[in-house]
PDB file of N, CA and C in Angstrom:
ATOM      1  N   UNK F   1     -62.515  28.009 -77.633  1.00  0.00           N
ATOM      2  CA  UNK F   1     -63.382  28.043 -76.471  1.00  0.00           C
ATOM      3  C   UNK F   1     -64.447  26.974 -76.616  1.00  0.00           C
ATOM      4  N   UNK F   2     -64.719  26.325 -75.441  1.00  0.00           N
ATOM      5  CA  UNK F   2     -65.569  25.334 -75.707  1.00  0.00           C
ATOM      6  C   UNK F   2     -66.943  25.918 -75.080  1.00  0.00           C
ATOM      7  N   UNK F   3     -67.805  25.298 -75.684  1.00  0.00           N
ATOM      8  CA  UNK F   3     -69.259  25.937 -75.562  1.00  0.00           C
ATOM      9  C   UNK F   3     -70.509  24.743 -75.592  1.00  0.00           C
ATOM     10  N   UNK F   4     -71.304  24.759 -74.547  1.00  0.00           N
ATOM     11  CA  UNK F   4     -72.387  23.634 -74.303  1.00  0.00           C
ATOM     12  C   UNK F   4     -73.639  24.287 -74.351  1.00  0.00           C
ATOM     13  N   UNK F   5     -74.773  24.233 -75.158  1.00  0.00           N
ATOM     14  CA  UNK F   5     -76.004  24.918 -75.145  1.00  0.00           C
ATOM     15  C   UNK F   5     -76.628  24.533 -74.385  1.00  0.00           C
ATOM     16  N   UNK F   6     -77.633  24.382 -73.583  1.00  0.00           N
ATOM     17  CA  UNK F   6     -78.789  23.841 -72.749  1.00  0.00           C
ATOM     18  C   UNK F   6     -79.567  23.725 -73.449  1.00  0.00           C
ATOM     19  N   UNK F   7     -80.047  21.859 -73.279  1.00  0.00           N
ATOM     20  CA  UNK F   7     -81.181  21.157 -74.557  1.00  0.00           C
ATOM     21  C   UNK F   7     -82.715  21.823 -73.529  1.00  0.00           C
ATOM     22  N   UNK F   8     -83.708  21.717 -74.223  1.00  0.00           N
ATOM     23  CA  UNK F   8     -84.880  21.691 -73.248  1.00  0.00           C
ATOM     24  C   UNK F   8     -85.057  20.656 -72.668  1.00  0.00           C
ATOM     25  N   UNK F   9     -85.378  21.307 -70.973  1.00  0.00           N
ATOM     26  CA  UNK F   9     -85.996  20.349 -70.410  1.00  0.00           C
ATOM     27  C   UNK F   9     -84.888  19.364 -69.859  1.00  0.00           C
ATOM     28  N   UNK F  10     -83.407  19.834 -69.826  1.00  0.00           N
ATOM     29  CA  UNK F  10     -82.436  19.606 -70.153  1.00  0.00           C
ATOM     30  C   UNK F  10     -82.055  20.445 -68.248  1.00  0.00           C
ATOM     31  N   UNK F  11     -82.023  19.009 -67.026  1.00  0.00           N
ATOM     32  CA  UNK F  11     -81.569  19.278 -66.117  1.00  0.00           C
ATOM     33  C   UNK F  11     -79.428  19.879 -65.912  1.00  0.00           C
ATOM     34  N   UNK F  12     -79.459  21.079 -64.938  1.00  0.00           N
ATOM     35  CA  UNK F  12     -78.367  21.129 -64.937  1.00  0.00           C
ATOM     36  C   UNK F  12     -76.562  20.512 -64.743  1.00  0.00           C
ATOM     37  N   UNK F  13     -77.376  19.021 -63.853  1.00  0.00           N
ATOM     38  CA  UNK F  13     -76.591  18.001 -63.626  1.00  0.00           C
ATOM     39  C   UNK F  13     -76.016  17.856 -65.129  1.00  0.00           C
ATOM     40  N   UNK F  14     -77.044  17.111 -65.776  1.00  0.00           N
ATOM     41  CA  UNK F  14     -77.122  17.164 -66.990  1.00  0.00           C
ATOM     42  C   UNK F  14     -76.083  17.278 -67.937  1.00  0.00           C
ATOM     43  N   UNK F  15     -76.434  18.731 -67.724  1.00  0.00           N
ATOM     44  CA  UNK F  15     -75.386  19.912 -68.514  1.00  0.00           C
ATOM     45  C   UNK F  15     -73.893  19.931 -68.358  1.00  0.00           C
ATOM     46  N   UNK F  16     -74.025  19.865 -66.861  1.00  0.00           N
ATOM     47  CA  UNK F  16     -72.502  19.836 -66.654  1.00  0.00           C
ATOM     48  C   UNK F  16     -71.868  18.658 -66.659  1.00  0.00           C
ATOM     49  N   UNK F  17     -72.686  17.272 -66.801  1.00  0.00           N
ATOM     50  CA  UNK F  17     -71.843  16.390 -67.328  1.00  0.00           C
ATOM     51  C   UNK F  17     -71.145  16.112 -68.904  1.00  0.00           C
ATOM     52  N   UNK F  18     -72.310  16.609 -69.520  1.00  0.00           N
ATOM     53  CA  UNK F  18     -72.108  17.133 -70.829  1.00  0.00           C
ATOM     54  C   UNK F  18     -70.950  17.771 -70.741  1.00  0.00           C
ATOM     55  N   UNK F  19     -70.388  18.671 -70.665  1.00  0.00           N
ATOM     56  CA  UNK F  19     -69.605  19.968 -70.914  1.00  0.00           C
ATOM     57  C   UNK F  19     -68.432  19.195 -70.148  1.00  0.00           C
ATOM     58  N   UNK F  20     -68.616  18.672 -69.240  1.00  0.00           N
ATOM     59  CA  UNK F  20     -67.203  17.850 -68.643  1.00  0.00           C
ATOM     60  C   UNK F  20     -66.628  16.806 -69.437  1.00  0.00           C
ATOM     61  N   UNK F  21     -67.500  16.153 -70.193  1.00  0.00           N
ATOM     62  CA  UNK F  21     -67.450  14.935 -71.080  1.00  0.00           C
ATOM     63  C   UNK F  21     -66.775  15.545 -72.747  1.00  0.00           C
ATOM     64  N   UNK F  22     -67.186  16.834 -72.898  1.00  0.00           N
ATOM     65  CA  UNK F  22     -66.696  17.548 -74.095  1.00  0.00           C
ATOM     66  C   UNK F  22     -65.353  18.005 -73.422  1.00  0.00           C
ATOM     67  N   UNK F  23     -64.964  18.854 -72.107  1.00  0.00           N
ATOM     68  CA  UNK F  23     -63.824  19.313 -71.947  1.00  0.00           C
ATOM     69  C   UNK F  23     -62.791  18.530 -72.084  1.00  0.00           C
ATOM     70  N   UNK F  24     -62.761  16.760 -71.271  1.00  0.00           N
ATOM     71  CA  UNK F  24     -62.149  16.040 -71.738  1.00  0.00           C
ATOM     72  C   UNK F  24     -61.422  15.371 -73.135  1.00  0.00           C
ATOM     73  N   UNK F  25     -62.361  15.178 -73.822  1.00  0.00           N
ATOM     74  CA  UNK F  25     -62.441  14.912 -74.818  1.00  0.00           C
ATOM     75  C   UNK F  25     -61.976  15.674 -75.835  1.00  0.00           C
ATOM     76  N   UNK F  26     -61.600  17.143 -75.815  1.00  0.00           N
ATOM     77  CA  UNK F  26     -61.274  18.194 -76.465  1.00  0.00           C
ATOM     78  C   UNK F  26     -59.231  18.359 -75.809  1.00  0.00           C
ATOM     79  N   UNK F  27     -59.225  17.285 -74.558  1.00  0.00           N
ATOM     80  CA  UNK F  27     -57.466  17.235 -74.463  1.00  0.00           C
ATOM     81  C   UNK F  27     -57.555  18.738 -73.611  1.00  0.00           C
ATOM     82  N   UNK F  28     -57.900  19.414 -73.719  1.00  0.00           N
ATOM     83  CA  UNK F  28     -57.166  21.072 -72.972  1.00  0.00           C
ATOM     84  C   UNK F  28     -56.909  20.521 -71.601  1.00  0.00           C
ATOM     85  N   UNK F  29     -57.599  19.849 -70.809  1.00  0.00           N
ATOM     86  CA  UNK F  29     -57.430  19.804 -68.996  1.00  0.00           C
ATOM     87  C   UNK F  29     -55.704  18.929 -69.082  1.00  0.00           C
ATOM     88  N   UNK F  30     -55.873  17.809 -69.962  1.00  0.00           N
ATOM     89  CA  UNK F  30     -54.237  16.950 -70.128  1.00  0.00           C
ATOM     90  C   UNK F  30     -52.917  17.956 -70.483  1.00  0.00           C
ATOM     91  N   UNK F  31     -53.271  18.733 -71.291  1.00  0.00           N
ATOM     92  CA  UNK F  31     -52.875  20.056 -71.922  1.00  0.00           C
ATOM     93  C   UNK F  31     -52.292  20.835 -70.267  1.00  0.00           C
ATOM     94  N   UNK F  32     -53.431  21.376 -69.759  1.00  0.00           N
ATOM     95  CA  UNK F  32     -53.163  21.898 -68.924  1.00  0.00           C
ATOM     96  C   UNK F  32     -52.300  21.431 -67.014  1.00  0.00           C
ATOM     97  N   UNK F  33     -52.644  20.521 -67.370  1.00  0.00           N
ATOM     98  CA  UNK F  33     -52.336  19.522 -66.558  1.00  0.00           C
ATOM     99  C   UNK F  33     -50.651  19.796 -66.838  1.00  0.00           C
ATOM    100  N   UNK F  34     -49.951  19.251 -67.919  1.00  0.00           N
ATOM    101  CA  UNK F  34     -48.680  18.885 -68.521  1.00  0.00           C
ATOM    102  C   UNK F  34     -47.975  20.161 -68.336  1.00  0.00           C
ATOM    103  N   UNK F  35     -48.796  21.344 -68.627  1.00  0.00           N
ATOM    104  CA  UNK F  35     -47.671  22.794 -68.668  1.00  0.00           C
ATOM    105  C   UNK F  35     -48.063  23.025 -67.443  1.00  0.00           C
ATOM    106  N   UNK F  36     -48.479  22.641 -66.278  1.00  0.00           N
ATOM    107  CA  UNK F  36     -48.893  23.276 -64.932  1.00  0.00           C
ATOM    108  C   UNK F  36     -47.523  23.579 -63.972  1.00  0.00           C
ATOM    109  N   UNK F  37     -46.727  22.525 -63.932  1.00  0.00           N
ATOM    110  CA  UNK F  37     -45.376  22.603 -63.249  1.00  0.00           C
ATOM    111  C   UNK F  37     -44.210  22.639 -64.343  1.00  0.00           C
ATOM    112  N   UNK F  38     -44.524  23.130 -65.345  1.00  0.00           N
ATOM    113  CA  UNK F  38     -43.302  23.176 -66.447  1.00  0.00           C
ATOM    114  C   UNK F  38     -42.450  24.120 -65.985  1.00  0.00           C
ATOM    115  N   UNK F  39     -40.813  24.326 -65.861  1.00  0.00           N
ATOM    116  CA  UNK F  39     -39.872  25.215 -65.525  1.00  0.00           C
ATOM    117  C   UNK F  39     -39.122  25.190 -66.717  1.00  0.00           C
ATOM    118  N   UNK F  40     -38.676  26.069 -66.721  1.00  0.00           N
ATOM    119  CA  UNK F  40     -37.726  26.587 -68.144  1.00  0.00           C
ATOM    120  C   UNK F  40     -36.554  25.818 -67.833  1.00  0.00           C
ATOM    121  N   UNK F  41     -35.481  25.157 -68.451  1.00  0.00           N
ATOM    122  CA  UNK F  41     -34.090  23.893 -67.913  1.00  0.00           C
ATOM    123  C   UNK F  41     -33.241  25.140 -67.555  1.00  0.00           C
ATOM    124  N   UNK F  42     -32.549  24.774 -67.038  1.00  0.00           N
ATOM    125  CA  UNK F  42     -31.262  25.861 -66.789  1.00  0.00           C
ATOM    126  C   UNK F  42     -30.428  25.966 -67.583  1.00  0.00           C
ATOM    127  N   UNK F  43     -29.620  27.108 -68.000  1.00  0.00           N
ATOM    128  CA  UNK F  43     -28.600  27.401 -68.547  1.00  0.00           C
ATOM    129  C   UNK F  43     -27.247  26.581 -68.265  1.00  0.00           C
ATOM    130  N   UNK F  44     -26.104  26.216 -69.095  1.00  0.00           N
ATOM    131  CA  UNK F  44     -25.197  25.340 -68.836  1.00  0.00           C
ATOM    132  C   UNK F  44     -24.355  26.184 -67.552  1.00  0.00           C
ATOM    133  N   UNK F  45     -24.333  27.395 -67.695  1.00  0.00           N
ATOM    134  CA  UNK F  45     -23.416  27.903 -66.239  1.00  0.00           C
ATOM    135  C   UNK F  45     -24.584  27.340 -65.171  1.00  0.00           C
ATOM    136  N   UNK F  46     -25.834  27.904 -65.213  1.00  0.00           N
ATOM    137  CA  UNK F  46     -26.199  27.840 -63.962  1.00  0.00           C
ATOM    138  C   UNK F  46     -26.325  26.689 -63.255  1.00  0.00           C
ATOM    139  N   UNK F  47     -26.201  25.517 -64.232  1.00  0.00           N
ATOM    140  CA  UNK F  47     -26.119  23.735 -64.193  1.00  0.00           C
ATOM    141  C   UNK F  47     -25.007  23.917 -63.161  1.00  0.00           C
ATOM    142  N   UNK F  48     -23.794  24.713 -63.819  1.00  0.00           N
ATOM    143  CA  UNK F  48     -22.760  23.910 -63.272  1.00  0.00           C
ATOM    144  C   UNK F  48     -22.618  24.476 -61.754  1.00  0.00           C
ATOM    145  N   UNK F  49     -22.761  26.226 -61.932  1.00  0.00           N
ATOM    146  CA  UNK F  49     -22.724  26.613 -60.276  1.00  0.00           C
ATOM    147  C   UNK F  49     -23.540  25.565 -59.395  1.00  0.00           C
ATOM    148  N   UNK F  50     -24.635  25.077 -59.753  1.00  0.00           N
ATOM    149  CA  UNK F  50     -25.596  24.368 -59.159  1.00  0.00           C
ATOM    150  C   UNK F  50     -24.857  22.677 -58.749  1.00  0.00           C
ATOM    151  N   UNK F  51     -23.962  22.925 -59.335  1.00  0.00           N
ATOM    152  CA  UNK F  51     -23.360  21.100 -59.076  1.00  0.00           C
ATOM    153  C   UNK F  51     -22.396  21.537 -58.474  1.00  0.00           C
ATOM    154  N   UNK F  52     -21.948  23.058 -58.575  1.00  0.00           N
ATOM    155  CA  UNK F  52     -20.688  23.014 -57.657  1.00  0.00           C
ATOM    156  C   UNK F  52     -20.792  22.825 -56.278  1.00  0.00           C
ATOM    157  N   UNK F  53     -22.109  24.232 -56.305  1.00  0.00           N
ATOM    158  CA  UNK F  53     -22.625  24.126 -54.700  1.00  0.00           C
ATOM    159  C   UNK F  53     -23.112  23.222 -54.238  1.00  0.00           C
ATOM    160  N   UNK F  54     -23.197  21.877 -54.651  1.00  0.00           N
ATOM    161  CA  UNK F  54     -24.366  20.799 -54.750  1.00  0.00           C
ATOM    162  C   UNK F  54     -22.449  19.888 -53.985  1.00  0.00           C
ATOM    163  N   UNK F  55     -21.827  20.145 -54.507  1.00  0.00           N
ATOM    164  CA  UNK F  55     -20.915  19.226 -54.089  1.00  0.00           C
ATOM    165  C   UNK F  55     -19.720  19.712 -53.037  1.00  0.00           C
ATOM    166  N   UNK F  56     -19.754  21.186 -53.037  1.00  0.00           N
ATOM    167  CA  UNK F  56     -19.459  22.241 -51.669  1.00  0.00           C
ATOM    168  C   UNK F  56     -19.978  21.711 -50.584  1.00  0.00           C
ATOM    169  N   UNK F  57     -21.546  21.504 -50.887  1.00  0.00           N
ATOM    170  CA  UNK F  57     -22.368  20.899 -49.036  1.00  0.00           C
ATOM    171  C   UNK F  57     -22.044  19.892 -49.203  1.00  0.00           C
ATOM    172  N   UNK F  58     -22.147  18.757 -50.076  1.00  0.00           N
ATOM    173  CA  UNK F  58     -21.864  17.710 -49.461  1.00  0.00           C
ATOM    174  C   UNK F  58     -20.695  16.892 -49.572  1.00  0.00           C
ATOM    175  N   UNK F  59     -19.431  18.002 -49.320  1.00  0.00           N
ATOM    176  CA  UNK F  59     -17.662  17.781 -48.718  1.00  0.00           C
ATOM    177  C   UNK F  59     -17.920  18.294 -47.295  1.00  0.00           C
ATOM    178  N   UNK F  60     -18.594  19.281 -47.049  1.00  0.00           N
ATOM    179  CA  UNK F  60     -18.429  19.923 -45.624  1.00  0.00           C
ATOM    180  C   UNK F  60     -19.026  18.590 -44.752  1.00  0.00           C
ATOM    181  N   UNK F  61     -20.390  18.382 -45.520  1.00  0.00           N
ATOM    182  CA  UNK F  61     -21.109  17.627 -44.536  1.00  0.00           C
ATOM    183  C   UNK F  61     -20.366  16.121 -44.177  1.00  0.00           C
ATOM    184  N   UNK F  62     -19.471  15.678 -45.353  1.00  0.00           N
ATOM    185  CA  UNK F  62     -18.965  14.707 -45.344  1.00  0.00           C
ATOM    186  C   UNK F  62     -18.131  14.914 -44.001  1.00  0.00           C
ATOM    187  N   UNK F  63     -17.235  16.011 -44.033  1.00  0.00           N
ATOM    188  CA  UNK F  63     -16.141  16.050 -42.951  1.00  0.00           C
ATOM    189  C   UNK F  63     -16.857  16.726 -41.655  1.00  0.00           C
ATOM    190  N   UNK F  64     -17.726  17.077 -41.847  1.00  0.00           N
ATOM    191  CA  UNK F  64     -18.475  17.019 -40.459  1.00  0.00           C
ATOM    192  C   UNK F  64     -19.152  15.599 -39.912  1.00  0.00           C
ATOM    193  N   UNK F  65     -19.353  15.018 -40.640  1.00  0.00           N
ATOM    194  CA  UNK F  65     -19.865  13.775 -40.112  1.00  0.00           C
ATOM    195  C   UNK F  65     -18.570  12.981 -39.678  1.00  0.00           C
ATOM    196  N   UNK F  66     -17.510  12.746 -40.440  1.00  0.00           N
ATOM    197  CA  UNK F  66     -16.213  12.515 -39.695  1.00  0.00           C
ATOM    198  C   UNK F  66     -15.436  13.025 -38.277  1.00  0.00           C
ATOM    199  N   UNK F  67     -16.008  14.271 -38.124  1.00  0.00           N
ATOM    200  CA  UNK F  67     -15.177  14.861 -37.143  1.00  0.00           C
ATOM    201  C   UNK F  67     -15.919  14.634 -35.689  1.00  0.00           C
ATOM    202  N   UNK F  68     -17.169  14.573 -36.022  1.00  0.00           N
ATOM    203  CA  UNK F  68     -18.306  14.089 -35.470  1.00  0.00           C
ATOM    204  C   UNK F  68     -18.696  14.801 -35.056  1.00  0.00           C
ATOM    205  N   UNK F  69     -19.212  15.752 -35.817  1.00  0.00           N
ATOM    206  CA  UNK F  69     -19.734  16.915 -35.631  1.00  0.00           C
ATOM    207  C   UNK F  69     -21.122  17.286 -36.028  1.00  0.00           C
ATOM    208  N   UNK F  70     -21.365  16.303 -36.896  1.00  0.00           N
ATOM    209  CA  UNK F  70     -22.513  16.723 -38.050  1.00  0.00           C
ATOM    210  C   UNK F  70     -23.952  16.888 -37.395  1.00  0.00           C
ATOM    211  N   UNK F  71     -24.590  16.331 -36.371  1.00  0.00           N
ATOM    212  CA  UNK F  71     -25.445  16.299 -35.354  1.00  0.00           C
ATOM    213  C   UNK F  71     -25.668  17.447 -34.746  1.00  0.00           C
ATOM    214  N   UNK F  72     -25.145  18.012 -34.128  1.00  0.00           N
ATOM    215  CA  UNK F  72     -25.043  19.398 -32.945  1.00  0.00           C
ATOM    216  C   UNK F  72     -24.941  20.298 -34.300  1.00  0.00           C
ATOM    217  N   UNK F  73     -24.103  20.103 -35.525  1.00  0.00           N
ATOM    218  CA  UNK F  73     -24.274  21.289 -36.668  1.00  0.00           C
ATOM    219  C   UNK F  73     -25.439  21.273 -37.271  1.00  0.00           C
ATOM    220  N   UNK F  74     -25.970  20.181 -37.458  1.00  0.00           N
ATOM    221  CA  UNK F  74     -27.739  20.361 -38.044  1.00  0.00           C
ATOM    222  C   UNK F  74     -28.800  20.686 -37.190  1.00  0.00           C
ATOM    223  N   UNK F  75     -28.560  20.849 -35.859  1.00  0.00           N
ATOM    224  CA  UNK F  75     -29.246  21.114 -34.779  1.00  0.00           C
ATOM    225  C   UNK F  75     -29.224  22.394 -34.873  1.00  0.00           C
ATOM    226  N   UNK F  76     -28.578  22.883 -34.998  1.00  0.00           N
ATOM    227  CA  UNK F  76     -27.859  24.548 -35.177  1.00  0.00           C
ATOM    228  C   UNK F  76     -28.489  25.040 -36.406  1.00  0.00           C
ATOM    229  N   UNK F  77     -28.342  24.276 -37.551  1.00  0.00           N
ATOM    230  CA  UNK F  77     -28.994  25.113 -38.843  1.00  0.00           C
ATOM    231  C   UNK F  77     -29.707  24.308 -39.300  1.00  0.00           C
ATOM    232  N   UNK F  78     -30.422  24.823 -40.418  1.00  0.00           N
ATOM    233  CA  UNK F  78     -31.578  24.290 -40.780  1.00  0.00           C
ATOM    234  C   UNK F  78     -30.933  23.568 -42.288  1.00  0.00           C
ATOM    235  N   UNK F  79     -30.174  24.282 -42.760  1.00  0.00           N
ATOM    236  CA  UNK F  79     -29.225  24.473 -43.674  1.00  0.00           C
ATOM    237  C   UNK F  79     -27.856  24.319 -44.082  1.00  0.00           C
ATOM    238  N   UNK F  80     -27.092  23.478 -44.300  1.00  0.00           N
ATOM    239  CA  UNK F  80     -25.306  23.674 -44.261  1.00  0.00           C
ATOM    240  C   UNK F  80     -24.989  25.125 -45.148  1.00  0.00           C
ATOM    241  N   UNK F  81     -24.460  25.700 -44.777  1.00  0.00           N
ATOM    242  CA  UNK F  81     -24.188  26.979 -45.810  1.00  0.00           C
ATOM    243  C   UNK F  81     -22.724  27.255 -46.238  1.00  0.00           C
ATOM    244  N   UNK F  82     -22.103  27.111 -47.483  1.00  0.00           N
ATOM    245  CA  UNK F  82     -20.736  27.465 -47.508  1.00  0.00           C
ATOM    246  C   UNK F  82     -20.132  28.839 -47.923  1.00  0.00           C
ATOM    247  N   UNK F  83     -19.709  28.937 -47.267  1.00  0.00           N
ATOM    248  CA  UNK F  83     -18.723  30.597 -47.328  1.00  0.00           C
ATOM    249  C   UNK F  83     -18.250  30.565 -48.696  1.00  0.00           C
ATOM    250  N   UNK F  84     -18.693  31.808 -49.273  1.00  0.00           N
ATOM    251  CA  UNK F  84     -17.725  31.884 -50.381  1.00  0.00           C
ATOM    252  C   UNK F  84     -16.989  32.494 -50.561  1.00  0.00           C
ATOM    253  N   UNK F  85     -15.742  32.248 -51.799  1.00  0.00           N
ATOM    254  CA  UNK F  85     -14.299  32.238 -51.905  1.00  0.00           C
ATOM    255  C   UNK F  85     -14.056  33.309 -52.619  1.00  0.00           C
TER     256      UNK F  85
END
């Protein structure tokens, strides 16, 4: 825990530049900063379901854009969604 005493006579501006100048300097905010959006990696199955479905939408979308369809179907959803087997 970091801790800043108040000098005498010792305005609060002061102080809190102090204590900002130590928080830095002590690394925790970079620290905190770095683990803020950290996610755990995925498991090798869930990799792969994730590349399957990853390559499910984009065969449909492929042959919807061929058929010439793909326009009026994204208008429709927000989402391509594939049925599963």
């Amino acid at each position: 825990m970091l801790e800043v005493k108040r000098k005498d006579n010792e305005s609060f501006e002061s102080l809190v530049r102090r204590f900002s100048k130590k928080l830095m300097q002590s690394g925790r905010v970079i620290q905190a900063k770095k683990i803020r959006y950290h996610t755990k990696p995925l498991n090798k199955r869930a990799q792969k379901l994730k590349a399957l479905r990853r390559e499910e939408i984009n065969d449909k979308r492929e042959y919807l854009r061929k058929i010439g369809k793909l326009d009026e179907y994204l208008e429709n959803k927000k989402r391509i969604v594939v049925k599963k087997r």
